[in-house]
Short mmCIF file of C-alpha atoms in Angstrom, two decimals:
data_model
loop_
_atom_site.label_atom_id
_atom_site.label_comp_id
_atom_site.label_asym_id
_atom_site.label_seq_id
_atom_site.Cartn_x
_atom_site.Cartn_y
_atom_site.Cartn_z
CA GLU J 9 14.45 11.11 -7.53
CA VAL J 10 12.55 7.86 -7.03
CA GLN J 11 10.17 6.92 -10.15
CA LEU J 12 8.36 4.06 -10.42
CA VAL J 13 5.96 3.69 -13.62
CA GLU J 14 3.60 0.89 -13.85
CA SER J 15 2.39 -0.35 -17.32
CA GLY J 16 0.85 -2.86 -19.39
CA GLY J 17 -3.23 -2.70 -18.08
CA GLY J 18 -6.02 -2.90 -19.98
CA LEU J 19 -9.33 -4.97 -20.57
CA VAL J 20 -9.34 -8.30 -20.80
CA GLN J 21 -11.54 -11.28 -20.66
CA PRO J 22 -12.43 -13.83 -17.58
CA GLY J 23 -10.39 -16.43 -17.83
CA GLY J 24 -7.59 -14.37 -19.89
CA SER J 25 -4.37 -13.35 -18.77
CA LEU J 26 -2.69 -9.81 -18.74
CA ARG J 27 1.22 -9.00 -17.97
CA LEU J 28 1.93 -5.74 -15.80
CA SER J 29 5.39 -4.11 -15.66
CA CYS J 30 7.07 -1.70 -13.65
CA ALA J 31 10.14 0.52 -14.32
CA ALA J 32 12.02 1.79 -11.70
CA SER J 33 14.99 5.02 -11.68
CA GLY J 34 16.30 6.81 -9.10
CA PHE J 35 17.96 4.08 -6.95
CA THR J 36 20.03 0.93 -6.80
CA PHE J 37 17.10 -1.25 -7.54
CA GLY J 38 18.90 -4.56 -7.31
CA THR J 39 19.23 -3.50 -2.95
CA TYR J 40 15.42 -3.09 -2.46
CA SER J 41 12.36 -5.78 -2.41
CA MET J 42 9.43 -4.45 -4.13
CA ASN J 43 5.71 -5.34 -4.18
CA TRP J 44 2.32 -4.94 -5.87
CA VAL J 45 -0.66 -3.46 -4.54
CA ARG J 46 -4.21 -3.22 -5.91
CA GLN J 47 -7.01 -1.30 -5.31
CA ALA J 48 -10.84 -2.33 -6.33
CA PRO J 49 -13.08 0.59 -7.37
CA GLY J 50 -13.86 2.21 -4.88
CA LYS J 51 -12.14 0.28 -2.36
CA GLY J 52 -9.20 -0.20 0.34
CA LEU J 53 -5.92 -1.58 -0.61
CA GLU J 54 -5.35 -4.64 -0.88
CA TRP J 55 -1.45 -6.19 -1.17
CA VAL J 56 -0.76 -8.69 -3.87
CA SER J 57 3.16 -9.79 -4.09
CA TYR J 58 6.23 -9.48 -2.93
CA ILE J 59 9.52 -10.28 -4.12
CA GLY J 60 12.94 -9.40 -2.52
CA GLY J 61 16.15 -7.41 -3.82
CA ARG J 62 17.90 -10.63 -6.03
CA GLY J 63 14.15 -12.35 -6.69
CA ASP J 64 14.76 -15.49 -4.72
CA THR J 65 12.05 -14.71 -2.18
CA MET J 66 8.26 -14.17 -3.48
CA HIS J 67 4.75 -14.15 -1.22
CA TYR J 68 1.01 -13.73 -2.67
CA ALA J 69 -1.83 -12.97 -1.08
CA ASP J 70 -4.20 -15.92 -0.79
CA SER J 71 -6.57 -14.35 -3.33
CA VAL J 72 -4.12 -14.46 -6.05
CA LYS J 73 -1.97 -17.51 -5.18
CA GLY J 74 -2.03 -19.86 -8.03
CA ARG J 75 -2.83 -17.61 -10.38
CA PHE J 76 -0.29 -14.61 -10.45
CA THR J 77 3.49 -14.90 -10.27
CA ILE J 78 5.78 -11.88 -9.68
CA SER J 79 9.31 -11.92 -11.36
CA ARG J 80 12.13 -8.96 -11.71
CA ASP J 81 14.62 -7.94 -14.23
CA ASN J 82 17.29 -6.35 -12.09
CA ALA J 83 19.27 -5.35 -15.24
CA LYS J 84 16.28 -3.20 -16.40
CA SER J 85 15.38 -2.05 -13.31
CA SER J 86 11.35 -3.80 -13.64
CA ILE J 87 9.02 -5.79 -12.06
CA PHE J 88 6.61 -8.02 -13.14
CA LEU J 89 3.50 -9.32 -12.79
CA GLN J 90 1.97 -12.38 -14.69
CA MET J 91 -2.29 -12.18 -14.01
CA ASN J 92 -3.23 -15.90 -15.70
CA ASN J 93 -7.07 -16.88 -15.34
CA LEU J 94 -8.28 -13.43 -14.62
CA ARG J 95 -11.61 -13.14 -12.57
CA ALA J 96 -14.00 -9.78 -12.62
CA GLU J 97 -13.06 -9.52 -8.72
CA ASP J 98 -9.24 -8.90 -10.13
CA THR J 99 -10.85 -5.32 -11.88
CA ALA J 100 -8.18 -2.77 -10.14
CA ILE J 101 -5.72 -0.36 -10.18
CA TYR J 102 -2.37 -1.92 -9.61
CA TYR J 103 0.46 -0.12 -8.15
CA CYS J 104 3.58 -0.99 -7.31
CA ALA J 105 5.58 -0.38 -4.17
CA ARG J 106 8.86 0.02 -2.97
CA HIS J 107 10.36 -2.05 -0.06
CA TYR J 108 8.64 -3.58 2.48
CA ALA J 109 7.90 -0.13 4.01
CA HIS J 110 5.99 0.36 0.51
CA ASP J 111 7.93 4.15 0.73
CA TYR J 112 7.23 4.97 -2.90
CA TRP J 113 4.19 4.17 -5.17
CA GLY J 114 3.98 4.90 -9.11
CA GLN J 115 0.58 5.94 -10.59
CA GLY J 116 -0.62 2.57 -10.83
CA THR J 117 -2.26 1.09 -14.29
CA LEU J 118 -5.84 -0.38 -14.62
CA VAL J 119 -6.78 -4.04 -15.26
CA THR J 120 -10.40 -4.31 -15.92
CA VAL J 121 -11.67 -8.06 -16.12
CA SER J 122 -14.90 -8.19 -17.94
CA SER J 123 -16.53 -9.86 -20.82
CA GLU N 27 -3.07 -14.88 9.03
CA MET N 28 -3.22 -11.59 10.96
CA THR N 29 -6.21 -9.42 10.51
CA LEU N 30 -6.05 -5.11 11.01
CA THR N 31 -9.23 -3.25 12.12
CA GLN N 32 -8.90 0.12 11.29
CA SER N 33 -11.55 2.79 12.78
CA PRO N 34 -13.24 4.59 12.14
CA ALA N 35 -14.45 4.35 8.49
CA PHE N 36 -15.54 7.85 8.76
CA MET N 37 -14.85 11.28 10.34
CA LEU N 38 -15.99 14.65 9.53
CA ALA N 39 -13.61 16.88 11.18
CA THR N 40 -13.73 21.22 11.74
CA PRO N 41 -10.31 22.56 10.83
CA GLY N 42 -8.33 22.99 13.95
CA ASP N 43 -9.65 19.98 14.99
CA LYS N 44 -7.17 17.05 16.78
CA VAL N 45 -8.36 13.62 15.17
CA ASN N 46 -7.09 9.84 16.04
CA ILE N 47 -7.51 6.98 13.31
CA SER N 48 -6.91 3.63 15.31
CA CYS N 49 -5.47 0.29 13.77
CA LYS N 50 -5.87 -3.26 15.92
CA VAL N 51 -3.75 -5.91 14.55
CA SER N 52 -4.73 -9.22 15.95
CA GLN N 53 -0.81 -10.53 16.53
CA ASP N 54 1.99 -8.51 18.52
CA ILE N 55 4.08 -6.65 15.37
CA ASP N 56 6.26 -4.95 17.50
CA ASP N 57 6.34 -1.51 15.53
CA ASP N 58 5.79 -3.06 12.07
CA MET N 59 3.13 -0.24 11.34
CA ASN N 60 3.34 2.15 8.40
CA TRP N 61 0.50 4.70 7.42
CA PHE N 62 -0.44 6.25 3.85
CA ARG N 63 -2.44 8.86 3.13
CA GLN N 64 -4.40 8.85 -0.38
CA LYS N 65 -6.01 11.56 -2.07
CA PRO N 66 -9.20 10.69 -4.65
CA GLY N 67 -7.12 10.06 -8.38
CA GLU N 68 -3.76 9.55 -6.65
CA ALA N 69 -1.25 7.20 -5.25
CA PRO N 70 -1.14 6.61 -1.66
CA VAL N 71 1.62 8.91 0.25
CA PHE N 72 3.88 7.59 2.96
CA ILE N 73 3.59 9.46 6.10
CA ILE N 74 4.37 7.18 8.97
CA GLN N 75 7.00 4.69 9.37
CA GLU N 76 7.96 2.00 12.18
CA ALA N 77 4.42 3.20 14.09
CA THR N 78 6.11 6.54 15.51
CA THR N 79 8.30 8.10 12.57
CA LEU N 80 7.26 10.91 10.34
CA VAL N 81 8.69 10.63 7.15
CA PRO N 82 10.46 13.49 5.75
CA GLY N 83 8.41 16.64 4.37
CA ILE N 84 5.34 15.41 6.24
CA PRO N 85 3.91 18.15 8.30
CA PRO N 86 4.63 17.86 11.83
CA ARG N 87 0.56 17.64 13.00
CA PHE N 88 0.69 14.44 11.76
CA SER N 89 2.19 11.99 14.69
CA GLY N 90 1.94 8.16 14.87
CA SER N 91 2.07 5.81 18.56
CA GLY N 92 1.92 2.76 19.73
CA TYR N 93 3.04 -0.87 19.82
CA GLY N 94 2.35 -4.07 19.46
CA THR N 95 -0.81 -4.38 18.12
CA ASP N 96 -2.32 -1.10 19.07
CA PHE N 97 -1.62 2.08 16.65
CA THR N 98 -2.59 5.11 16.46
CA LEU N 99 -2.54 7.92 13.93
CA THR N 100 -2.82 11.59 15.17
CA ILE N 101 -3.21 14.76 13.24
CA ASN N 102 -3.34 17.98 15.17
CA ASN N 103 -4.60 21.08 14.36
CA ILE N 104 -6.06 19.65 10.97
CA GLU N 105 -6.16 21.90 8.00
CA SER N 106 -8.63 21.23 4.78
CA GLU N 107 -5.75 19.83 2.88
CA ASP N 108 -6.08 16.88 5.32
CA ALA N 109 -8.98 15.63 3.40
CA ALA N 110 -8.27 11.96 2.09
CA TYR N 111 -8.31 8.46 3.02
CA TYR N 112 -5.98 7.18 5.71
CA PHE N 113 -4.87 3.53 5.51
CA CYS N 114 -2.55 1.71 7.95
CA LEU N 115 0.08 -1.42 7.06
CA GLN N 116 1.43 -4.12 8.78
CA HIS N 117 4.91 -5.19 7.41
CA ASP N 118 5.92 -7.68 9.89
CA ASN N 119 4.31 -10.98 8.99
CA PHE N 120 3.28 -12.36 5.08
CA PRO N 121 1.04 -11.60 3.97
CA TYR N 122 1.29 -7.96 4.45
CA SER N 123 -1.87 -6.50 5.28
CA PHE N 124 -3.75 -2.88 5.16
CA GLY N 125 -6.41 -1.55 7.14
CA GLN N 126 -10.07 -0.90 5.32
CA GLY N 127 -9.41 3.08 5.55
CA THR N 128 -10.65 5.92 6.91
CA LYS N 129 -12.25 8.64 4.90
CA LEU N 130 -11.20 11.88 7.07
CA GLU N 131 -13.76 14.85 5.70
CA ILE N 132 -13.36 18.60 6.89
CA LYS N 133 -15.87 20.73 7.30
#
């Protein structure tokens, strides 16, 4: 059974940093690309970032480019999202999703940026 | 950067109705369109892949159509459990992008 479990969310002040993790199980992790998607309170879905299966290809939404960095550790079946210089508008539930198809999703981790 | 226009933003349906949700893309994306359903407090669920293929385990009253720039999610014989938000996603070009969402309520 495919499982994705996010962690690392919390309350952070504007300008602060946070590192999210997504632990995967139930599939051959290194053969799948992965994504981060976020959802601000009461809003729709926003694609944030993509990383290829080998970790050598990354893409970002313009809204986070230069501030967020996606990475992965295939030995630990995990992806990460390093978020720097956080803004109030980054407040959202952050989901990891498998593959370009986004076929499986975790339950999300809440990031709140507020002073 | 392409734009997705999803409509309508809100729909009110009666059990047994047929509903259509539209997603229009500013550039040709072949069939690189997926659809998702999300209920309050839950993660999105994958329901249609590559524009027309029903994901295993999803009831056959759901179907997808379209190619290129115009796509439609159709729900036949609506049931009360179909009340949810529905989103489209284009995965043809980066940055990937979601539609704005459609809130479907059932009377």
